[in-house]
Coordinates of C-alpha atoms and ligand atoms in Angstrom, one line a residue:
X1 CA 6.1 -24.7 6.4
X2 CA 9.8 -24.0 7.0
X3 CA 10.9 -21.2 9.4
X4 CA 13.1 -18.8 7.5
X5 CA 14.9 -15.8 9.2
X6 CA 14.1 -12.3 8.1
X7 CA 17.0 -10.3 6.7
X8 CA 17.8 -8.5 9.9
X9 CA 18.4 -11.8 11.6
X10 CA 21.0 -12.7 8.9
X11 CA 23.2 -9.6 9.0
X12 CA 26.1 -8.7 11.3
X13 CA 25.8 -4.9 11.3
X14 CA 22.1 -4.3 10.9
X15 CA 22.1 -0.6 11.8
X16 CA 24.8 0.4 9.2
X17 CA 23.0 -1.7 6.6
X18 CA 19.7 0.0 7.3
X19 CA 21.3 3.4 7.1
X20 CA 22.9 2.6 3.7
X21 CA 19.6 1.1 2.5
X22 CA 17.6 4.2 3.5
X23 CA 20.0 6.5 1.6
X24 CA 19.6 4.4 -1.5
X25 CA 15.8 4.5 -1.1
X26 CA 15.8 8.2 -0.6
X27 CA 17.7 8.7 -3.8
X28 CA 15.3 6.5 -5.7
X29 CA 12.3 8.2 -4.1
X30 CA 13.4 11.7 -5.3
X31 CA 13.2 10.4 -8.9
X32 CA 9.9 8.6 -8.8
X33 CA 7.1 11.1 -9.2
X34 CA 4.6 8.5 -10.2
X35 CA 5.2 6.5 -7.1
X36 CA 4.9 9.7 -5.0
X37 CA 1.5 10.4 -6.5
X38 CA 0.3 6.8 -6.0
X39 CA 1.6 6.7 -2.5
X40 CA -0.2 9.9 -1.6
X41 CA -3.4 8.5 -2.9
X42 CA -2.9 5.2 -1.1
X43 CA -2.2 6.9 2.2
X44 CA -5.3 9.0 1.9
X45 CA -7.7 6.3 0.6
X46 CA -6.3 3.1 2.3
X47 CA -7.4 0.9 -0.7
X48 CA -5.3 -2.0 0.6
X49 CA -6.5 -1.9 4.2
X50 CA -6.4 -5.3 5.8
X51 CA -4.8 -7.1 2.8
X52 CA -1.7 -9.3 3.0
X53 CA 0.7 -9.0 0.0
X54 CA 3.5 -11.5 -0.7
X55 CA 6.1 -10.3 -3.2
X56 CA 9.0 -12.0 -5.0
X57 CA 10.9 -9.1 -6.8
X58 CA 14.4 -7.9 -7.3
X59 CA 14.8 -6.3 -3.8
X60 CA 16.7 -3.0 -4.5
X61 CA 16.0 0.6 -4.0
X62 CA 13.3 1.2 -6.6
X63 CA 11.4 -1.9 -5.6
X64 CA 11.5 -0.8 -2.0
X65 CA 9.6 2.4 -3.0
X66 CA 6.8 0.2 -4.4
X67 CA 6.8 -2.0 -1.3
X68 CA 6.5 1.1 0.9
X69 CA 3.6 2.5 -1.2
X70 CA 1.7 -0.8 -0.8
X71 CA 2.2 -0.8 2.9
X72 CA 1.2 2.9 3.1
X73 CA -2.0 1.8 1.4
X74 CA -2.9 -0.3 4.4
X75 CA -1.4 -3.7 3.4
X76 CA 0.9 -6.0 5.4
X77 CA 3.7 -6.8 3.0
X78 CA 6.1 -9.8 3.1
X79 CA 8.9 -9.6 0.4
X80 CA 11.7 -11.7 -0.9
X81 CA 14.0 -11.8 -3.9
X82 CA 13.2 -13.3 -7.4
X83 CA 16.8 -14.0 -8.2
X84 CA 19.6 -15.3 -5.9
X85 CA 22.0 -12.5 -6.8
X86 CA 19.9 -9.4 -7.3
X87 CA 19.1 -8.4 -3.7
X88 CA 20.7 -5.4 -2.0
X89 CA 21.0 -6.5 1.6
X90 CA 21.1 -2.9 2.9
X91 CA 17.8 -2.1 1.1
X92 CA 16.3 -5.3 2.3
X93 CA 17.2 -4.4 5.9
X94 CA 15.9 -0.8 5.6
X95 CA 12.6 -2.2 4.2
X96 CA 12.3 -4.7 7.0
X97 CA 12.4 -1.8 9.5
X98 CA 9.3 -0.1 7.9
X99 CA 6.0 -0.7 9.7
X100 CA 3.9 -3.6 8.2
X101 CA 6.8 -4.8 6.0
X102 CA 8.8 -8.0 6.5
X103 CA 11.8 -8.7 4.3
X104 CA 13.4 -12.1 3.8
X105 CA 15.4 -11.1 0.8
X106 CA 19.2 -11.8 1.0
X107 CA 21.9 -11.7 -1.7
X108 CA 23.8 -14.9 -2.7
X109 CA 21.4 -17.5 -1.4
X110 CA 21.5 -21.1 -2.6
X111 CA 18.5 -22.7 -4.3
X112 CA 17.2 -24.1 -1.0
X113 CA 17.4 -20.8 0.8
X114 CA 15.8 -19.0 -2.2
X115 CA 12.7 -21.2 -2.1
X116 CA 12.6 -21.3 1.7
X117 CA 12.4 -17.4 1.6
X118 CA 9.6 -17.6 -0.9
X119 CA 7.8 -20.0 1.4
X120 CA 8.3 -17.6 4.3
X121 CA 6.4 -14.9 2.4
X122 CA 3.6 -17.5 1.7
X123 CA 3.4 -18.2 5.4
X124 CA 1.9 -14.8 5.8
X125 CA -1.2 -16.2 3.9
X126 CA -1.3 -13.6 1.2
X127 CA -4.5 -12.2 -0.3
X128 CA -2.5 -10.7 -3.2
X129 CA 0.8 -11.9 -4.9
X130 CA 3.2 -9.7 -6.8
X131 CA 5.8 -11.7 -8.8
X132 CA 8.7 -11.2 -11.1
X133 CA 9.1 -14.5 -12.9
X134 CA 6.1 -16.4 -11.4
X135 CA 7.9 -18.3 -8.7
X136 CA 5.4 -17.3 -6.0
X137 CA 2.4 -18.3 -8.1
X138 CA 4.1 -21.6 -8.9
X139 CA 5.0 -22.3 -5.2
X140 CA 1.4 -21.5 -4.0
X141 CA -0.2 -23.7 -6.7
X142 CA 2.2 -26.6 -6.2
X143 CA 2.6 -26.7 -2.4
X144 CA -0.1 -24.5 -0.8
X145 CA -3.2 -24.8 -2.9
X146 CA -5.4 -24.5 0.2
X147 CA -4.4 -20.8 0.3
X148 CA -5.8 -20.1 -3.2
X149 CA -9.4 -19.6 -2.0
X150 CA -8.2 -16.6 0.0
X151 CA -6.2 -15.0 -2.8
X152 CA -7.9 -12.1 -4.6
X153 CA -5.3 -12.1 -7.4
X154 CA -1.8 -11.4 -8.5
X155 CA 0.4 -9.1 -10.7
X156 CA 3.3 -10.3 -12.9
X157 CA 6.2 -8.0 -13.8
X158 CA 8.2 -9.8 -16.6
X159 CA 7.9 -11.5 -20.0
X160 CA 9.1 -14.9 -18.7
X161 CA 6.6 -14.8 -15.9
X162 CA 3.7 -13.9 -18.2
X163 CA 4.8 -16.7 -20.6
X164 CA 4.8 -19.2 -17.7
X165 CA 1.4 -17.9 -16.5
X166 CA -0.2 -18.2 -20.0
X167 CA 1.2 -21.8 -20.3
X168 CA -0.3 -22.6 -16.9
X169 CA -3.7 -21.0 -17.8
X170 CA -3.7 -23.0 -21.1
X171 CA -3.3 -26.2 -19.0
X172 CA -6.2 -25.1 -16.9
X173 CA -3.9 -25.0 -13.9
X174 CA -4.0 -21.3 -13.0
X175 CA -6.6 -20.9 -10.2
X176 CA -6.6 -17.1 -9.6
X177 CA -6.5 -14.0 -11.7
X178 CA -3.2 -12.4 -12.5
X179 CA -2.5 -9.1 -14.3
X180 CA 0.1 -9.3 -17.1
X181 CA 1.8 -6.0 -16.0
X182 CA 4.7 -6.7 -18.4
X183 CA 2.5 -6.4 -21.4
X184 CA 1.4 -2.8 -20.9
X185 CA 2.8 -0.1 -23.1
X186 CA 4.0 1.8 -20.0
X187 CA 6.0 -1.2 -18.9
X188 CA 7.4 -2.9 -21.9
X189 CA 8.0 0.0 -24.3
X190 CA 10.2 1.6 -21.6
X191 CA 11.4 -0.9 -19.0
X192 CA 12.2 -3.8 -21.4
X193 CA 13.5 -1.6 -24.2
X194 CA 15.3 1.4 -22.6
X195 CA 15.8 -0.1 -19.1
X196 CA 17.3 -3.4 -20.2
X197 CA 19.3 -1.7 -23.0
X198 CA 20.8 0.9 -20.7
X199 CA 21.4 -1.1 -17.6
X200 CA 22.7 -4.2 -19.2
X201 CA 25.3 -2.3 -21.2
X202 CA 26.2 -0.1 -18.2
X203 CA 26.6 -3.2 -16.0
X204 CA 28.8 -4.9 -18.6
X205 CA 31.0 -1.9 -19.1
X206 CA 31.4 -1.3 -15.4
X207 CA 32.1 -5.0 -14.7
X208 CA 34.6 -5.5 -17.5
X209 CA 36.0 -2.0 -17.8
X210 CA 35.9 -2.5 -21.6
X211 CA 34.7 -0.1 -24.3
X212 CA 31.8 -0.7 -26.7
X213 CA 33.4 1.2 -29.5
X214 CA 34.6 -1.0 -32.3
X215 CA 33.3 -4.2 -30.6
X216 CA 31.2 -6.7 -32.4
X217 CA 28.2 -7.3 -30.1
X218 CA 26.0 -10.3 -30.8
X219 CA 22.4 -9.7 -29.4
X220 CA 20.4 -12.9 -29.2
X221 CA 16.7 -12.2 -29.6
X222 CA 15.2 -9.1 -31.1
X223 CA 12.2 -8.7 -28.9
X224 CA 11.6 -5.7 -26.6
X225 CA 14.8 -6.2 -24.6
X226 CA 16.9 -7.2 -27.6
X227 CA 15.8 -4.1 -29.5
X228 CA 16.9 -1.9 -26.6
X229 CA 20.2 -3.6 -26.2
X230 CA 20.9 -3.5 -30.0
X231 CA 20.0 0.2 -30.3
X232 CA 22.0 1.3 -27.3
X233 CA 25.1 -0.8 -28.3
X234 CA 24.9 0.7 -31.8
X235 CA 24.6 4.1 -30.2
X236 CA 27.9 3.5 -28.4
X237 CA 29.6 2.6 -31.8
X238 CA 29.5 -1.1 -31.5
X239 CA 28.9 -3.3 -34.6
X240 CA 25.7 -5.2 -33.8
X241 CA 24.8 -8.6 -35.0
X242 CA 21.3 -10.0 -34.2
X243 CA 20.3 -13.6 -33.9
X244 CA 16.6 -14.6 -34.1
X245 CA 14.2 -17.5 -34.6
X246 CA 11.1 -15.5 -35.4
X247 CA 11.1 -14.5 -39.1
X248 CA 9.4 -11.1 -38.7
X249 CA 11.7 -10.1 -35.9
X250 CA 14.7 -11.2 -37.9
X251 CA 13.4 -9.1 -40.8
X252 CA 12.8 -6.1 -38.5
X253 CA 16.4 -6.3 -37.3
X254 CA 17.6 -6.6 -40.9
X255 CA 15.5 -3.5 -41.9
X256 CA 16.9 -1.6 -38.9
X257 CA 20.3 -2.1 -40.4
X258 CA 21.7 -4.8 -38.2
X259 CA 23.5 -7.8 -39.5
X260 CA 21.4 -10.9 -38.9
X261 CA 23.2 -14.2 -38.7
X262 CA 22.6 -17.7 -37.2
X263 CA 24.4 -18.0 -33.8
X264 CA 26.7 -20.6 -35.3
X265 CA 28.1 -18.0 -37.6
X266 CA 27.9 -15.1 -35.2
X267 CA 29.9 -17.2 -32.7
X268 CA 33.0 -17.0 -34.8
X269 CA 33.0 -13.2 -35.1
X270 CA 31.5 -11.7 -31.9
X271 CA 33.4 -10.1 -29.1
X272 CA 30.5 -9.7 -26.7
X273 CA 27.4 -12.0 -26.6
X274 CA 24.3 -10.8 -24.8
X275 CA 21.2 -13.1 -24.7
X276 CA 17.7 -11.6 -24.3
X277 CA 15.4 -14.4 -25.5
X278 CA 13.7 -15.8 -22.4
X279 CA 14.6 -19.2 -23.9
X280 CA 17.1 -21.9 -23.0
X281 CA 20.3 -23.2 -24.8
X282 CA 20.8 -20.1 -27.0
X283 CA 24.6 -20.2 -26.7
X284 CA 25.8 -23.8 -26.5
X285 CA 28.8 -26.1 -27.0
X286 CA 29.1 -25.8 -30.8
X287 CA 29.2 -22.0 -30.4
X288 CA 31.8 -22.0 -27.6
X289 CA 34.0 -24.1 -29.8
X290 CA 34.1 -21.3 -32.5
X291 CA 34.6 -18.3 -30.2
X292 CA 37.7 -16.2 -30.1
X293 CA 39.9 -15.9 -27.0
X294 CA 38.7 -13.2 -24.7
X295 CA 35.0 -13.1 -25.6
X296 CA 32.5 -11.8 -23.0
X297 CA 29.3 -13.8 -22.5
X298 CA 26.3 -12.4 -20.6
X299 CA 22.6 -12.9 -20.3
X300 CA 19.8 -10.3 -19.8
X301 CA 16.9 -12.8 -20.0
X302 CA 15.1 -13.8 -16.8
X303 CA 16.6 -17.2 -16.0
X304 CA 20.2 -18.4 -16.2
X305 CA 19.5 -21.0 -18.9
X306 CA 20.3 -19.0 -22.0
X307 CA 24.1 -19.7 -21.9
X308 CA 24.8 -23.5 -21.4
X309 CA 27.2 -23.2 -18.6
X310 CA 27.4 -27.0 -18.0
X311 CA 28.7 -27.4 -21.6
X312 CA 31.1 -24.6 -21.0
X313 CA 32.3 -26.2 -17.8
X314 CA 32.7 -29.5 -19.7
X315 CA 34.9 -27.9 -22.3
X316 CA 37.0 -26.0 -19.8
X317 CA 40.4 -27.2 -18.5
X318 CA 40.4 -24.5 -15.9
X319 CA 38.0 -21.8 -14.5
X320 CA 38.9 -18.9 -12.4
X321 CA 37.7 -15.4 -11.3
X322 CA 39.1 -13.0 -13.9
X323 CA 37.6 -10.0 -12.2
X324 CA 34.9 -9.3 -9.7
X325 CA 31.7 -10.6 -11.4
X326 CA 33.7 -12.2 -14.3
X327 CA 34.6 -15.9 -14.5
X328 CA 37.0 -17.1 -17.1
X329 CA 36.6 -20.6 -18.6
X330 CA 39.9 -21.7 -20.2
X331 CA 39.8 -24.1 -23.1
X332 CA 42.5 -26.7 -23.8
X333 CA 43.7 -24.6 -26.7
X334 CA 44.3 -21.6 -24.4
X335 CA 41.2 -19.6 -25.3
X336 CA 39.4 -17.8 -22.4
X337 CA 35.7 -17.3 -22.6
X338 CA 34.5 -14.9 -19.9
X339 CA 31.1 -15.3 -18.3
X340 CA 29.6 -12.3 -16.5
X341 CA 27.4 -12.7 -13.3
X342 CA 27.2 -16.5 -13.6
X343 CA 25.0 -16.1 -16.7
X344 CA 22.2 -14.6 -14.5
X345 CA 20.5 -11.4 -15.7
X346 CA 23.5 -9.1 -16.0
X347 CA 21.9 -5.8 -15.2
X348 CA 20.8 -7.0 -11.8
X349 CA 23.2 -9.8 -10.8
X350 CA 26.7 -8.5 -11.4
X351 CA 28.3 -7.0 -8.3
X352 CA 28.1 -3.4 -9.6
X353 CA 24.6 -3.8 -11.1
X354 CA 21.9 -1.4 -10.1
X355 CA 19.1 -2.6 -12.3
X356 CA 17.1 -0.4 -14.5
X357 CA 17.3 3.4 -14.3
X358 CA 15.0 4.8 -11.5
X359 CA 12.7 6.7 -13.9
X360 CA 11.9 3.5 -15.9
X361 CA 11.0 1.6 -12.7
X362 CA 8.8 4.4 -11.6
X363 CA 6.6 3.6 -14.6
X364 CA 6.7 -0.2 -14.2
X365 CA 5.9 0.0 -10.5
X366 CA 3.2 2.7 -11.0
X367 CA 1.4 0.1 -13.1
X368 CA 2.0 -2.6 -10.5
X369 CA 0.5 -0.4 -7.8
X370 CA -2.6 0.5 -9.6
X371 CA -3.1 -3.1 -10.6
X372 CA -3.0 -4.1 -7.0
X373 CA -5.6 -1.4 -6.3
X374 CA -7.7 -2.7 -9.2
X375 CA -7.8 -6.2 -7.9
X376 CA -9.3 -4.9 -4.6
X377 CA -11.7 -2.4 -6.2
X378 CA -15.1 -3.7 -5.0
X379 CA -16.9 -2.3 -8.1
X380 CA -14.9 -4.7 -10.3
X381 CA -14.9 -7.5 -7.7
X382 CA -16.4 -10.1 -10.1
X383 CA -14.6 -8.8 -13.3
X384 CA -11.6 -11.0 -13.0
X385 CA -11.9 -14.8 -13.3
X386 CA -8.9 -17.1 -12.7
X387 CA -6.5 -16.7 -15.6
X388 CA -4.1 -14.1 -17.1
X389 CA -5.7 -10.6 -17.6
X390 CA -4.5 -7.7 -19.7
X391 CA -4.2 -4.5 -17.6
X392 CA -7.2 -2.2 -18.3
X393 CA -6.0 0.5 -20.7
X394 CA -7.3 3.3 -18.5
X395 CA -4.9 2.3 -15.7
X396 CA -1.9 2.4 -18.1
X397 CA -3.0 5.8 -19.3
X398 CA -3.4 7.0 -15.8
X399 CA 0.2 6.3 -15.1
X400 CA 1.3 7.9 -18.4
X401 CA -0.6 11.1 -17.6
X402 CA 0.9 11.3 -14.1
X403 CA 4.4 11.0 -15.7
X404 CA 3.8 13.6 -18.4
X405 CA 2.5 16.0 -15.8
X406 CA 5.6 15.4 -13.6
X407 CA 7.8 16.0 -16.6
X408 CA 5.9 19.2 -17.5
X409 CA 5.0 17.8 -20.9
X410 CA 1.7 19.1 -22.3
X411 CA 0.0 17.2 -25.0
X412 CA -3.2 17.5 -27.2
X413 CA -6.5 15.8 -26.7
X414 CA -9.1 14.8 -29.2
X415 CA -11.9 17.2 -30.0
X416 CA -15.5 15.9 -29.9
X417 CA -15.6 15.9 -33.8
X418 CA -12.3 14.0 -34.0
X419 CA -13.5 11.4 -31.4
X420 CA -16.7 10.9 -33.3
X421 CA -14.7 10.6 -36.6
X422 CA -12.3 8.1 -35.2
X423 CA -15.2 6.0 -33.8
X424 CA -17.3 6.0 -37.1
X425 CA -17.2 3.7 -40.1
X426 CA -19.3 5.7 -42.6
X427 CA -16.9 8.5 -43.5
X428 CA -15.4 7.3 -46.9
X429 CA -13.7 9.4 -49.6
Ligands
LIG1 P1 10.2 -10.9 -26.3 O1 9.3 -12.1 -26.4 O2 9.7 -9.6 -26.8 O3 11.6 -11.2 -27.1 C1 12.2 -12.4 -27.1 C2 12.8 -12.7 -28.5 O4 13.7 -13.8 -28.4 C3 11.7 -13.0 -29.5 O5 11.7 -12.2 -30.6 C4 12.0 -14.5 -29.8 O6 11.7 -14.8 -31.2 C5 13.5 -14.5 -29.6 N1 14.1 -15.9 -29.4 C6 13.5 -16.9 -28.7 N2 14.3 -18.0 -28.8 C7 15.4 -17.6 -29.5 C8 16.7 -18.2 -29.8 N3 16.9 -19.5 -29.5 N4 17.6 -17.5 -30.6 C9 17.3 -16.2 -30.9 N5 16.2 -15.6 -30.6 C10 15.3 -16.2 -29.9 O7 10.6 -10.8 -24.8 P2 11.3 -9.6 -24.0 O8 10.3 -8.7 -23.4 O9 12.3 -9.0 -24.9 O10 12.0 -10.4 -22.8 C11 13.1 -11.3 -23.0 C12 13.6 -11.8 -21.7 O11 14.1 -10.7 -20.9 C13 12.5 -12.5 -20.8 O12 13.1 -13.6 -20.1 C14 12.1 -11.4 -19.9 O13 11.5 -11.9 -18.7 C15 13.5 -10.7 -19.6 N6 13.5 -9.4 -19.1 C16 14.6 -9.0 -18.5 C17 14.7 -7.7 -18.0 C18 16.0 -7.3 -17.3 O14 15.9 -6.4 -16.5 N7 17.1 -7.9 -17.6 C19 13.6 -6.7 -18.2 C20 12.5 -7.2 -18.9 C21 12.4 -8.5 -19.4

């Protein structure tokens, strides 16, 4: 296994970085009541004592609060990034300074360094994995299958990771249980919808310094993320066009009042293109050929394959940095097509990006933390066979209830009669 340096061996001014990272974490911590409650419980009960957790996540302030909570629960945690551009080095350095945490995450790594850092976390011989995109699970199954026997299970944060895991399970190739954290209501109805909507638009606005008002924004994919992006863009007075391949989602977008067009037609009229499909080759050569001068292209899906940058490079007679985080591709007829954050997920990879709002990640990471606890709960030790598992609904409700209490929101509960009525089949007209 390759030796890979921890973050603190890669920075010049480690002390200043740590201090800046600690400040960012403190701000996040103040706005994460769910993680505060989970951490207090973990500190008292030590449910993760003696465990080793490998994590590949976007290493920024909110993630750091999850990592700290897992360490406070008794685990030794080794963490790295899940995207070459999303790490905040200062947060990574601050995390590495916390007892029982080692951080290898560094911003702007090349592919070789990225995978070497993943291997470095695997060298800790994890008993649990926590992934965002499934790169850790893939690396362990492909290159270190001998470790699988010692792995209790894993948790997966995002849609693309869950898709990959389900494909792996369908091939009979997934050899330990993994929770589909992404698929819980507490994650995807908030993180994917509101988080991606708000943070992608905010990152784009900050990076380009352009207004949404009056723009024609083409949103590719009307899933959880696409719905959030479309709704928030419309809320900022943009004219929204949706592209889809799934008939019911196309219809849903139409009934929500958006224009629905094939990308080939949308390409000719859009000002901003934002992909949220989790698929590849969504914006390609034939589309670039129809676009106007000055369009902005960005991706909010997990991997940088939604916009075909090779084709764009082929078409370009020149490419240059138009602004920090924006690269212009100049066509031979003089049109400039501007790509933000190298086509990587824009809400995390642009230089000014901060990822989802803190409150949203408090929910997602609350679910992550209780899923890790669940994997180690001896009472349920045999409940989880290798494969992808839905998160037990009781865990998701537990996180919702903590959040409602923290927000001071009171809500009703079912009476016995109502519960009985809802569970019965013999009450007709
Ligand atoms: P989803 O499955 O709910 O939605 C994806 C939609 O894209 C589906 O409706 C699908 O029919 C559509 N689609 C697929 N191929 C298409 C194509 N060629 N053209 C147009 N539409 C197409 O998935 P969700 O939860 O919205 O996630 C989408 C992506 O965003 C995933 O890669 C996920 O991992 C990522 N994600 C990113 C976040 C971020 O912070 N930027 C946060 C959460 C998820």
